[in-house]
Tab-separated table of C-alpha atoms in Angstrom:
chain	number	residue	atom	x	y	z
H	1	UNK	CA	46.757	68.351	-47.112
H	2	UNK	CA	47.207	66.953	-43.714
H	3	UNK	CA	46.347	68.936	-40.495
H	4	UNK	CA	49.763	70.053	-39.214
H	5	UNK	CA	50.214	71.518	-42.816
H	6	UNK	CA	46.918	72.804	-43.146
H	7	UNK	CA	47.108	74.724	-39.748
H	8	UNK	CA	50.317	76.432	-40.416
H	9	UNK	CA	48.832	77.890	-43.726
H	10	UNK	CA	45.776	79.007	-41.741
H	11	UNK	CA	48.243	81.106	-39.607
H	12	UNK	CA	50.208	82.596	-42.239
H	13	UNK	CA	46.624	83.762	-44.204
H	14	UNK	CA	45.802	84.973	-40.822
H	15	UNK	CA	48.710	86.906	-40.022
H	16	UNK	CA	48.540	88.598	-43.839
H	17	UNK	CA	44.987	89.336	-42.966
H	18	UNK	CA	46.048	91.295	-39.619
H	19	UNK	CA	48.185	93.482	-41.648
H	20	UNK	CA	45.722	94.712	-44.080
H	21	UNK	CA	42.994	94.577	-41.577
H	22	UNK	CA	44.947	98.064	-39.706
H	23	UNK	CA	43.849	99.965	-42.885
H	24	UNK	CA	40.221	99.101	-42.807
H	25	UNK	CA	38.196	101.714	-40.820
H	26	UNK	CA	35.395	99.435	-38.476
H	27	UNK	CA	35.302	96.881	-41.527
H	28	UNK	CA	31.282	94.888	-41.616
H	29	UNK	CA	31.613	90.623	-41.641
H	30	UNK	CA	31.082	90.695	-45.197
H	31	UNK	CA	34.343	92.898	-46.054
H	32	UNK	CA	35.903	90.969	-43.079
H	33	UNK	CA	34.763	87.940	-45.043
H	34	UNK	CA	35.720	89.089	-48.612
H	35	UNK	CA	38.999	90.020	-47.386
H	36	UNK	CA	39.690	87.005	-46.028
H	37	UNK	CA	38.540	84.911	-49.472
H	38	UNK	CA	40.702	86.899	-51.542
H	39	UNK	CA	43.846	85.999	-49.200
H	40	UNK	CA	43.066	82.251	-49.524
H	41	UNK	CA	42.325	82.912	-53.357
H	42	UNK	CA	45.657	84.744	-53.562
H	43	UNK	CA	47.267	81.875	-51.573
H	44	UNK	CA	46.103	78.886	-53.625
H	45	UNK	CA	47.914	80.587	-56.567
H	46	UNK	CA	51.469	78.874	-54.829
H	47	UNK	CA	49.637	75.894	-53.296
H	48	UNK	CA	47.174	73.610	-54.803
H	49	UNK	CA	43.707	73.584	-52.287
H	50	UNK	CA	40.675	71.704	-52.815
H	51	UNK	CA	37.984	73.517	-52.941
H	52	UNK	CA	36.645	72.226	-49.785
H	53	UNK	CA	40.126	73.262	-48.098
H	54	UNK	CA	39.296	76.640	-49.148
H	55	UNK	CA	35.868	76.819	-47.733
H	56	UNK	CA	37.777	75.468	-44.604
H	57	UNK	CA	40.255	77.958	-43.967
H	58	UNK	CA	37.735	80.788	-44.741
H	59	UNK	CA	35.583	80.093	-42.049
H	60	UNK	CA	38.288	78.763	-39.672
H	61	UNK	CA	39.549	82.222	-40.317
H	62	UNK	CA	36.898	84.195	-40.140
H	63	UNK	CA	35.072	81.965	-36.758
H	64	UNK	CA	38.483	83.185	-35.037
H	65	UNK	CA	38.163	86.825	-36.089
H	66	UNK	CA	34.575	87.770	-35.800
H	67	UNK	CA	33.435	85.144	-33.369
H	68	UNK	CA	33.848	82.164	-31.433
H	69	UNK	CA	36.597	80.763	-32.731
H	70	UNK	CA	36.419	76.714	-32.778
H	71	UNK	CA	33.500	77.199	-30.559
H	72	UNK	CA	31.680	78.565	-33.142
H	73	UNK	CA	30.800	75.264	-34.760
H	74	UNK	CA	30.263	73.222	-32.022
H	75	UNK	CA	27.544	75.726	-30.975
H	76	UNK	CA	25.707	75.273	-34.473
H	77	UNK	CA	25.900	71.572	-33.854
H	78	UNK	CA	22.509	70.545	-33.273
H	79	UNK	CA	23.883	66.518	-31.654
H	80	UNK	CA	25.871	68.500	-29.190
H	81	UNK	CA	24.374	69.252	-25.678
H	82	UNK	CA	27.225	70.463	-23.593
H	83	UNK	CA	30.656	71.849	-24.448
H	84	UNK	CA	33.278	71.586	-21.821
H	85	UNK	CA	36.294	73.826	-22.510
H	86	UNK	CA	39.132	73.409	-19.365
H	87	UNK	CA	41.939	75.492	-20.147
H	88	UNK	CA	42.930	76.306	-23.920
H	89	UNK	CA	43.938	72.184	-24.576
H	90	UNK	CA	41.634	70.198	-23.357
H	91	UNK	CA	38.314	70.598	-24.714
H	92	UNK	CA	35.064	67.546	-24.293
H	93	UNK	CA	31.723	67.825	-25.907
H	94	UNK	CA	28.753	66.038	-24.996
H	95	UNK	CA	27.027	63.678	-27.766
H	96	UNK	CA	24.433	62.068	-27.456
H	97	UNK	CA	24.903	61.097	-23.794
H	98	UNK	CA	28.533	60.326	-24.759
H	99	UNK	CA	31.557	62.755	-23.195
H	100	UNK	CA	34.364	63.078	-26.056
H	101	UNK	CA	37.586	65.062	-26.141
H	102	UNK	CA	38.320	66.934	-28.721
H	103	UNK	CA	41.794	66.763	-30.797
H	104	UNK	CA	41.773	70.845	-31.341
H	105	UNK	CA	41.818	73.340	-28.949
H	106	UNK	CA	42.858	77.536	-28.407
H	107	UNK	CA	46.272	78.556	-29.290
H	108	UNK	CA	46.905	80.283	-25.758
H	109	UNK	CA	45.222	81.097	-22.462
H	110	UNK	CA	44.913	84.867	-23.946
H	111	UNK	CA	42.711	83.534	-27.013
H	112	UNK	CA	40.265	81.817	-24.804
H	113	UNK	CA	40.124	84.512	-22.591
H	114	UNK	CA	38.743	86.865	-25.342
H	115	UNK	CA	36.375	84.577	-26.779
H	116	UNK	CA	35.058	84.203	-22.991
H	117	UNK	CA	34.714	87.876	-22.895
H	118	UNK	CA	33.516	88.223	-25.912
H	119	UNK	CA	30.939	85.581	-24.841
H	120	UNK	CA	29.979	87.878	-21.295
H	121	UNK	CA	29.934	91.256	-22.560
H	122	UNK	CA	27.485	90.499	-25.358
H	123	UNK	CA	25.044	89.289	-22.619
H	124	UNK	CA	26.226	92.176	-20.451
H	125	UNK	CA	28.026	90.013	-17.942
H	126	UNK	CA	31.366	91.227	-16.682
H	127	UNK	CA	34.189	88.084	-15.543
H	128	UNK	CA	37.445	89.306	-13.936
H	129	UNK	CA	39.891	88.658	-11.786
H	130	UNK	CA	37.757	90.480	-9.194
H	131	UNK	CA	34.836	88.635	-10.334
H	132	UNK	CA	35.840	85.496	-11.513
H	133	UNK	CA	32.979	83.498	-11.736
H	134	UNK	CA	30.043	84.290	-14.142
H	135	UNK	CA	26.455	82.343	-14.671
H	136	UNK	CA	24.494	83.601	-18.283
H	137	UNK	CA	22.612	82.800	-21.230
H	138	UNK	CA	23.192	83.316	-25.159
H	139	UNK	CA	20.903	84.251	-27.191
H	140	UNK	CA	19.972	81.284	-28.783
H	141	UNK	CA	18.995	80.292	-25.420
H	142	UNK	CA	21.972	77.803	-24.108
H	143	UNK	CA	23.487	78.242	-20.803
H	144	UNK	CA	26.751	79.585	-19.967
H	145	UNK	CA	29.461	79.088	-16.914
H	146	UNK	CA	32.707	80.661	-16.504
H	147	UNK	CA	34.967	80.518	-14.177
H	148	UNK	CA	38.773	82.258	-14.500
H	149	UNK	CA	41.969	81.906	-12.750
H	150	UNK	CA	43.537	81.877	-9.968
H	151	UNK	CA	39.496	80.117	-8.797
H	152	UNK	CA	40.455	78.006	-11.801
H	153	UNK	CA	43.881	76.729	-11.653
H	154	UNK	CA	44.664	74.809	-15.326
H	155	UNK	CA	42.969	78.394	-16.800
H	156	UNK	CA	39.806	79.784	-18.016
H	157	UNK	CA	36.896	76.938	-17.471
H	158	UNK	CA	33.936	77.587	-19.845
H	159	UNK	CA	30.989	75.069	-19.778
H	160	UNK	CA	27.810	75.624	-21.931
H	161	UNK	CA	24.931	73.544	-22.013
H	162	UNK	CA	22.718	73.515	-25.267
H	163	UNK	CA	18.954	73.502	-25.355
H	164	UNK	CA	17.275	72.153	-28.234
H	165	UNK	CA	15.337	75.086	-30.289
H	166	UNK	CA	12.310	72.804	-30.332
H	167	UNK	CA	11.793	71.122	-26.547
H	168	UNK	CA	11.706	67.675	-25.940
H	169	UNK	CA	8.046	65.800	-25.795
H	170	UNK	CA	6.584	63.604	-24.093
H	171	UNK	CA	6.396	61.149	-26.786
H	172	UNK	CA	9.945	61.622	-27.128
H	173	UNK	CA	10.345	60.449	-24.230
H	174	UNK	CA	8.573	57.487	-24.393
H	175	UNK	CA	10.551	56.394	-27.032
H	176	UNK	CA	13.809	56.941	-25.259
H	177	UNK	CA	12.286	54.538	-22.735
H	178	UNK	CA	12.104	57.406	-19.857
H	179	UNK	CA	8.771	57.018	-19.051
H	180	UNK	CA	6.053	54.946	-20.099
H	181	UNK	CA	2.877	55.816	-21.343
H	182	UNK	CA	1.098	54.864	-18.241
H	183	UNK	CA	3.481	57.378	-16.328
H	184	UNK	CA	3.174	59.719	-19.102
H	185	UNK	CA	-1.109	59.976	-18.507
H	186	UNK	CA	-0.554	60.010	-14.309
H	187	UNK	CA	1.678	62.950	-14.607
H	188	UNK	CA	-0.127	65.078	-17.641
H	189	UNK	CA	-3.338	64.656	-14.665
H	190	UNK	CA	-1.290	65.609	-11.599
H	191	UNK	CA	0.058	69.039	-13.040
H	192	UNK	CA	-3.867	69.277	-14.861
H	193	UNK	CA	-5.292	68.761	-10.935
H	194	UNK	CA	-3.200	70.895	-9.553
H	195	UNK	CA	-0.409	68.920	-7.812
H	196	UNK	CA	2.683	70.533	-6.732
H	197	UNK	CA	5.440	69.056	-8.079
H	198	UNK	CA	9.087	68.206	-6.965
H	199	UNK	CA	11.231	66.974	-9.468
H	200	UNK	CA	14.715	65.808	-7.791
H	201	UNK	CA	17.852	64.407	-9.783
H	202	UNK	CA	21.805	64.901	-9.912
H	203	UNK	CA	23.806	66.959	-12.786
H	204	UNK	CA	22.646	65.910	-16.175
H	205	UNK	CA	20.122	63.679	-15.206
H	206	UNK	CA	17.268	65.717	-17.333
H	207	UNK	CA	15.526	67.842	-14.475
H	208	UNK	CA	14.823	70.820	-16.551
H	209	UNK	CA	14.149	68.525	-19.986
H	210	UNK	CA	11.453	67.186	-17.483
H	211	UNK	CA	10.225	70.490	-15.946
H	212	UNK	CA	9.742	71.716	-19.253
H	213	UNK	CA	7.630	68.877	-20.714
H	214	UNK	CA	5.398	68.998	-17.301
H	215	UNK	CA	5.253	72.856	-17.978
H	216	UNK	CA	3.343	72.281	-21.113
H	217	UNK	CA	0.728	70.162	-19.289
H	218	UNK	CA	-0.691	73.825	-17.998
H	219	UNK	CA	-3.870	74.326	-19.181
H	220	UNK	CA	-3.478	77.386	-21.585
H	221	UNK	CA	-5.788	79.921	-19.796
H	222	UNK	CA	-4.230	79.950	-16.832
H	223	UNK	CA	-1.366	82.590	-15.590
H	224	UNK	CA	2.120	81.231	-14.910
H	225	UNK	CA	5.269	82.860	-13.710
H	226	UNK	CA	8.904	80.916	-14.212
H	227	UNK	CA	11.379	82.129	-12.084
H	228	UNK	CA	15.029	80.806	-13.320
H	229	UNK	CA	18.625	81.488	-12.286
H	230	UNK	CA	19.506	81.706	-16.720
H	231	UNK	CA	16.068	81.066	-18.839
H	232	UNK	CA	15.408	77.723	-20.331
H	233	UNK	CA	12.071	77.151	-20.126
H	234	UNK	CA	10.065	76.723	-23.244
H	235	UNK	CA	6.246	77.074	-23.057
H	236	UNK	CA	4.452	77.262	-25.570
H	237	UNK	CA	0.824	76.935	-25.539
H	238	UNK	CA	0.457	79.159	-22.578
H	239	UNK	CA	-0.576	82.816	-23.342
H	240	UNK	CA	-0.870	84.469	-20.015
H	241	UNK	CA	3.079	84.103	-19.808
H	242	UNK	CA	5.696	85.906	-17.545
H	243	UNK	CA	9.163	85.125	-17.600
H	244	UNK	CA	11.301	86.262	-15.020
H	245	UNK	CA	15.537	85.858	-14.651
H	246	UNK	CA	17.903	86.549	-12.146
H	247	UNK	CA	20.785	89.130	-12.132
H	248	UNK	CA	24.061	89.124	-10.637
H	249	UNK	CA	25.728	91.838	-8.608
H	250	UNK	CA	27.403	94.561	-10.795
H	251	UNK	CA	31.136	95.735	-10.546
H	252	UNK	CA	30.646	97.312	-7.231
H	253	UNK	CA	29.027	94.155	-5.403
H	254	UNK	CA	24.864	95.732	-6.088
H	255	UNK	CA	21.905	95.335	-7.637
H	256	UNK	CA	21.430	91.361	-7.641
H	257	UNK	CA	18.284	90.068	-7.792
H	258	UNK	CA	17.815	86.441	-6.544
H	259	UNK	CA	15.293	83.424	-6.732
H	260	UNK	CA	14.463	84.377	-3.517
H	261	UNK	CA	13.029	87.772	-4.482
H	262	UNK	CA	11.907	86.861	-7.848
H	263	UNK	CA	9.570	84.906	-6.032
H	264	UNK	CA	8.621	87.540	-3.577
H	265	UNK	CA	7.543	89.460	-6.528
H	266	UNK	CA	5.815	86.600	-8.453
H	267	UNK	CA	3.495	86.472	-5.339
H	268	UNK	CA	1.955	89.739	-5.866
H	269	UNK	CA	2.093	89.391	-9.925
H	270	UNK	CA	-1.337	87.118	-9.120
H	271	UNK	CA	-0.289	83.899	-10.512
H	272	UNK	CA	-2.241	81.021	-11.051
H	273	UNK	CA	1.404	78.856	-10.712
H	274	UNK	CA	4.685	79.538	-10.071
H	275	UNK	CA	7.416	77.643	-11.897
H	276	UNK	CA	11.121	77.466	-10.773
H	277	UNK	CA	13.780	76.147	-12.669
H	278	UNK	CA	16.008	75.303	-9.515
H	279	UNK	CA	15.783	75.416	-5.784
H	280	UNK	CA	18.926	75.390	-4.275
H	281	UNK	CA	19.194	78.201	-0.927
H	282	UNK	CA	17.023	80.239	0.935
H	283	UNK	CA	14.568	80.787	-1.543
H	284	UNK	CA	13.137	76.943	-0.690
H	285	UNK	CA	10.887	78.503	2.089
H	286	UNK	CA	9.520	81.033	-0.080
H	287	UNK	CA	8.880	78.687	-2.455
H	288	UNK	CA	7.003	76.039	0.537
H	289	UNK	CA	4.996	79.194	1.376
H	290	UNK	CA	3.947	80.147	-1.769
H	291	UNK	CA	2.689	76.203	-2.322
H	292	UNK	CA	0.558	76.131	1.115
H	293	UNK	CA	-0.718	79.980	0.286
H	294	UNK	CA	-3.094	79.307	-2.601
H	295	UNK	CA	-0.670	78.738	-5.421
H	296	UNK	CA	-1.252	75.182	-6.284
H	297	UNK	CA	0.332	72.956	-9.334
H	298	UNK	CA	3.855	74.971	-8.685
H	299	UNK	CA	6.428	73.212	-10.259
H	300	UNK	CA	10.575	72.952	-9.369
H	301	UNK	CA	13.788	70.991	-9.438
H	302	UNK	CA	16.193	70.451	-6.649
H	303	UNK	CA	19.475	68.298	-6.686
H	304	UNK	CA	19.068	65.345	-4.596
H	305	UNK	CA	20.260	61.356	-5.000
H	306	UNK	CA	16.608	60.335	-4.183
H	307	UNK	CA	12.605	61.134	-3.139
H	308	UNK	CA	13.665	61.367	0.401
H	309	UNK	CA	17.157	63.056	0.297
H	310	UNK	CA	15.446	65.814	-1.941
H	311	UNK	CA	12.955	66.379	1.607
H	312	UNK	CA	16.570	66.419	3.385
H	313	UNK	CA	18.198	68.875	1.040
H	314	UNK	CA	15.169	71.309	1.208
H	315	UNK	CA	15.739	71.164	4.775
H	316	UNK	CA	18.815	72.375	5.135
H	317	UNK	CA	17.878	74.922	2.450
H	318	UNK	CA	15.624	76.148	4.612
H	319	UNK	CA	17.593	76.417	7.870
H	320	UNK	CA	20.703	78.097	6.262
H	321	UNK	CA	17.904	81.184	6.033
H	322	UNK	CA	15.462	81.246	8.315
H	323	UNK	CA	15.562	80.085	11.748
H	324	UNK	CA	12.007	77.933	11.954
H	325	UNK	CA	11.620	74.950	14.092
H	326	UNK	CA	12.624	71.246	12.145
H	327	UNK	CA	9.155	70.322	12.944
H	328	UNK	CA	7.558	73.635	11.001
H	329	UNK	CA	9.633	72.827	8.184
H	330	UNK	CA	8.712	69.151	7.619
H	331	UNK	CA	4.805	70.416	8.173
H	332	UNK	CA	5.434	72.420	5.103
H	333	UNK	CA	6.983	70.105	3.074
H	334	UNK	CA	3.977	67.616	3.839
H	335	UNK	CA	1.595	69.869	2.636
H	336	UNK	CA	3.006	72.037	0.408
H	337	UNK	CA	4.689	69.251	-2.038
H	338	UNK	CA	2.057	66.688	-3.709
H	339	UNK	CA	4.567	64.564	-5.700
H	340	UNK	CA	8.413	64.287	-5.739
H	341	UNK	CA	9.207	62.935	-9.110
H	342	UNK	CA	13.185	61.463	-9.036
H	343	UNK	CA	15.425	61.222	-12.161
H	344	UNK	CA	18.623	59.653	-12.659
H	345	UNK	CA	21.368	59.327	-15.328
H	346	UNK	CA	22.361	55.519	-14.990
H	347	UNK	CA	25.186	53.517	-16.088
H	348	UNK	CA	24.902	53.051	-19.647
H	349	UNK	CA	24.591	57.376	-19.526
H	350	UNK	CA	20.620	57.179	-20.532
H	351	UNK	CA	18.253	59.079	-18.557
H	352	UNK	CA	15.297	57.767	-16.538
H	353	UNK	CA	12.741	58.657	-14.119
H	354	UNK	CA	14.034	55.911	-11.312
H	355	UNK	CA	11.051	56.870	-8.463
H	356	UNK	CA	7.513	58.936	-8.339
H	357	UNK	CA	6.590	58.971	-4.763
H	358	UNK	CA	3.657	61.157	-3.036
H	359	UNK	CA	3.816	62.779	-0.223
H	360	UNK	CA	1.289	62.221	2.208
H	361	UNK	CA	1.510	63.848	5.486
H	362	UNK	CA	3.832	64.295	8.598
H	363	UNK	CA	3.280	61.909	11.346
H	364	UNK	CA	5.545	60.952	14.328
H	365	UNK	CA	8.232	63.745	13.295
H	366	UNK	CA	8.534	62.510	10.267
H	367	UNK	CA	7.491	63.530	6.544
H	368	UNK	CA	5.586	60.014	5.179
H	369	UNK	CA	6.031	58.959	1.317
H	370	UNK	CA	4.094	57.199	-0.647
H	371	UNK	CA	6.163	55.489	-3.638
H	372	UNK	CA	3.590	55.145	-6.162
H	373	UNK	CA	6.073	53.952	-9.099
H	374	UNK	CA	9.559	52.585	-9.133
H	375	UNK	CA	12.237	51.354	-12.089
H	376	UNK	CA	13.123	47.895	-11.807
H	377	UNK	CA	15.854	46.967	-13.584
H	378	UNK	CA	15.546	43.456	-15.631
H	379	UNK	CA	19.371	43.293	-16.976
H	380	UNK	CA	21.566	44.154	-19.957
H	381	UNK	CA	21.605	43.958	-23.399
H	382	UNK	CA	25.051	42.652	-25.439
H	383	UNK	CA	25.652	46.221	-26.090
H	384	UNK	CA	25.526	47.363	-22.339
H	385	UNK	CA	22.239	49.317	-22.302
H	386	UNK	CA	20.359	49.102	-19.351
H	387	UNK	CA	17.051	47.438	-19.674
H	388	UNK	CA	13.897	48.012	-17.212
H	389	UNK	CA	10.911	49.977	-17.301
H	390	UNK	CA	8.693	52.214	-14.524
H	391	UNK	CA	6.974	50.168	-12.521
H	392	UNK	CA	3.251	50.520	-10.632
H	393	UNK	CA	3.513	49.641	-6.838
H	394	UNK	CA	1.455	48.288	-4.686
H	395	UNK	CA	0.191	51.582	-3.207
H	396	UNK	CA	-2.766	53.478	-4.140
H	397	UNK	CA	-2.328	57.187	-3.974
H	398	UNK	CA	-4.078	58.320	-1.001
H	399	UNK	CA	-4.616	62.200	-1.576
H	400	UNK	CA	-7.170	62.098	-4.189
H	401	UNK	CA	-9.051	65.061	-3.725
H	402	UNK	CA	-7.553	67.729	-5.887
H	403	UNK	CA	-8.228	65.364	-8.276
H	404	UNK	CA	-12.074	65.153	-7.503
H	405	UNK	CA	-12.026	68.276	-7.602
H	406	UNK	CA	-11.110	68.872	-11.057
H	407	UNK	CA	-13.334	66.319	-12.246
H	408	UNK	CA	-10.360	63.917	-13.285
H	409	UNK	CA	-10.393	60.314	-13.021
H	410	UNK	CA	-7.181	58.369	-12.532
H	411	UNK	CA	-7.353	54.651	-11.612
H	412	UNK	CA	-4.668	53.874	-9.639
């Protein structure tokens, strides 16, 4: 049966299902479900159905009734990391670094509009016209964006981004080709020594993949507190665990809690490090105070287009809150941040680290970096993927001593 056909006999099972539905007092899934079979059973009596057709139009059916519609199976498809819905039509998926459009999409604005709600209220978010835009997280962990019209003008915008239920590893990794095994050992004894790290990068470009996989460098007796706008983070070995989130303002405009004083309160929560999924406002000087007070190997993400824009953006983070001096700023960024660690999604849509730089100090007004590795591209291959690996400089890395300190040797 082709799909035009197909779809207008999922409609008409529908709307027969609607009718008897009205008699069924606060029916479970599984009469929801039954009910639904017998309609399609009753149905293939006139028209022939494969048996595959059938299991189709059953949970077609049943996807738009009890859950997420044609959501629903994207969601519960593992090769999918993002899901881009922008307006009813026009929905994209992301597959394996790959950004397709789909050929199905919601009947009306209306239907979206429910399955959004439906989405908010189960993670007791509210989105409104009043409130139009909504951050959140699922319960299976992936990360949720809504914004509605009139902020949106082609109608509701719904972007989730997936996180695998096991993380990413570092060998993984290597075999992608985003970092090398040599890159893989300096960074596994930076976070082991202590070093607090900056990982910078644009919008897809892995920064959290990465945070995560440094995360699990921790040694497992120490205390850690992650601090995250929706959580993502998965780490595992580490026992002495706490997990903090942060909240939005309810209907009446109170009761938000941001990164800012999450991190206030991590501070007095005696932590051994502080972990935060993304800098990205005022909170940046908490989080440079909280690396020059004692809490050493913290660990966060910033967007930036390089090692030395990401020192620009924190910045003007830090200025939009707090009226210190340029040059007090840039004396805490020298010696609160060890490492700034710089990812980038490249041409051929494949992730790599592109720059690890240290930071050293801050001499003549001026924070001074250290680039300690750096990709060099050697070409294409006939298919168009990029080719190049991480490569050593030059440089030696000059502050060694947290490194002495923990009895680690690193040659380099």
């Amino acid at each position: 049966m082709d799909t035009e056909k197909l779809n207008h006999l999922i409609e008409e099972i529908k709307e027969g299902i609607k009718e008897n539905i009205d008699y069924m007092k606060d029916p479970t899934d599984e009469e929801i479900e039954e009910l639904i079979e017998k309609n399609v059973f009753n149905k293939s009596r006139d028209t022939y159905l494969k048996l595959s057709e059938k299991q189709l139009i059953v949970e077609v059916i049943f996807n738009s009734m009890r859950r997420l519609d044609i959501l629903q199976p994207l969601l519960e498809d593992d090769t999918i990391t993002e899901i881009m819905v922008n307006g009813p039509q026009n929905i994209f998926i992301e597959r394996n670094g790959q950004i397709i459009q789909l050929d199905k999409g919601f009947t009306d604005d209306k239907k979206l509009d429910d399955v959004i709600q439906s989405i908010v209220a189960k993670v007791n978010r509210v989105v409104n016209e009043a409130s139009p835009i909504v951050d959140a997280r699922l319960e299976n962990g992936a990360r949720i964006n809504v914004v509605l019209p009139p902020i949106a003008l082609n109608g509701p915008i719904l972007t989730i981004r997936k996180f695998p239920d096991n993380p990413i590893t570092l060998q993984q990794l290597i075999q992608y080709g985003t970092i090398t095994e040599e890159v893989a050992i300096f960074l596994q004894k930076m976070v082991e020594a202590r070093y607090n790290i900056f990982i910078s990068g644009g919008t897809g470009s892995g920064k959290t993949t990465f945070l995560n996989v440094l995360s699990n460098f921790i040694p497992a007796d120490e205390r850690i507190i992650t601090i995250e706008d929706s959580a993502e983070l998965q780490i595992k070995k580490v026992k002495n665990l706490v997990s903090l989130e942060t909240r939005n303002a309810n209907v009446e405009g109170k009761g938000s809690i941001s990164i800012r004083d999450l991190i206030k309160a991590a501070l007095r929560m005696r932590p051994d490090r502080i972990v935060v999924g993304e800098v990205r406002g005022m909170e940046a000087i908490d989080m440079l105070q909280a690396m020059n007070t004692g809490h050493d190997g913290s660990l966060s993400t910033g967007h930036a287009n390089s090692t030395r824009d990401m020192l620009s953006r924190l910045e003007t983070m830090v200025l939009s809150g707090t009226p210190i001096p340029l040059e007090a700023i840039r004396q805490q960024m020298a010696s609160g941040i060890n490492l700034i660690v710089h990812l980038a999604r490249i041409r051929d849509k494949s992730r790599r680290i592109m720059e690890i730089t240290e930071v050293v100090n801050f001499e003549n007004g001026k924070v001074q970096l250290n680039p300690l590795f750096e990709f060099i591209e050697e070409g294409e291959t006939p298919n168009g993927k990029v080719r190049g690996t991480l490569m050593r400089t030059e440089n030696q890395l000059i502050n060694n001593l947290k490194l002495k300190l923990a009895g680690i040797e690193w040659k380099g």
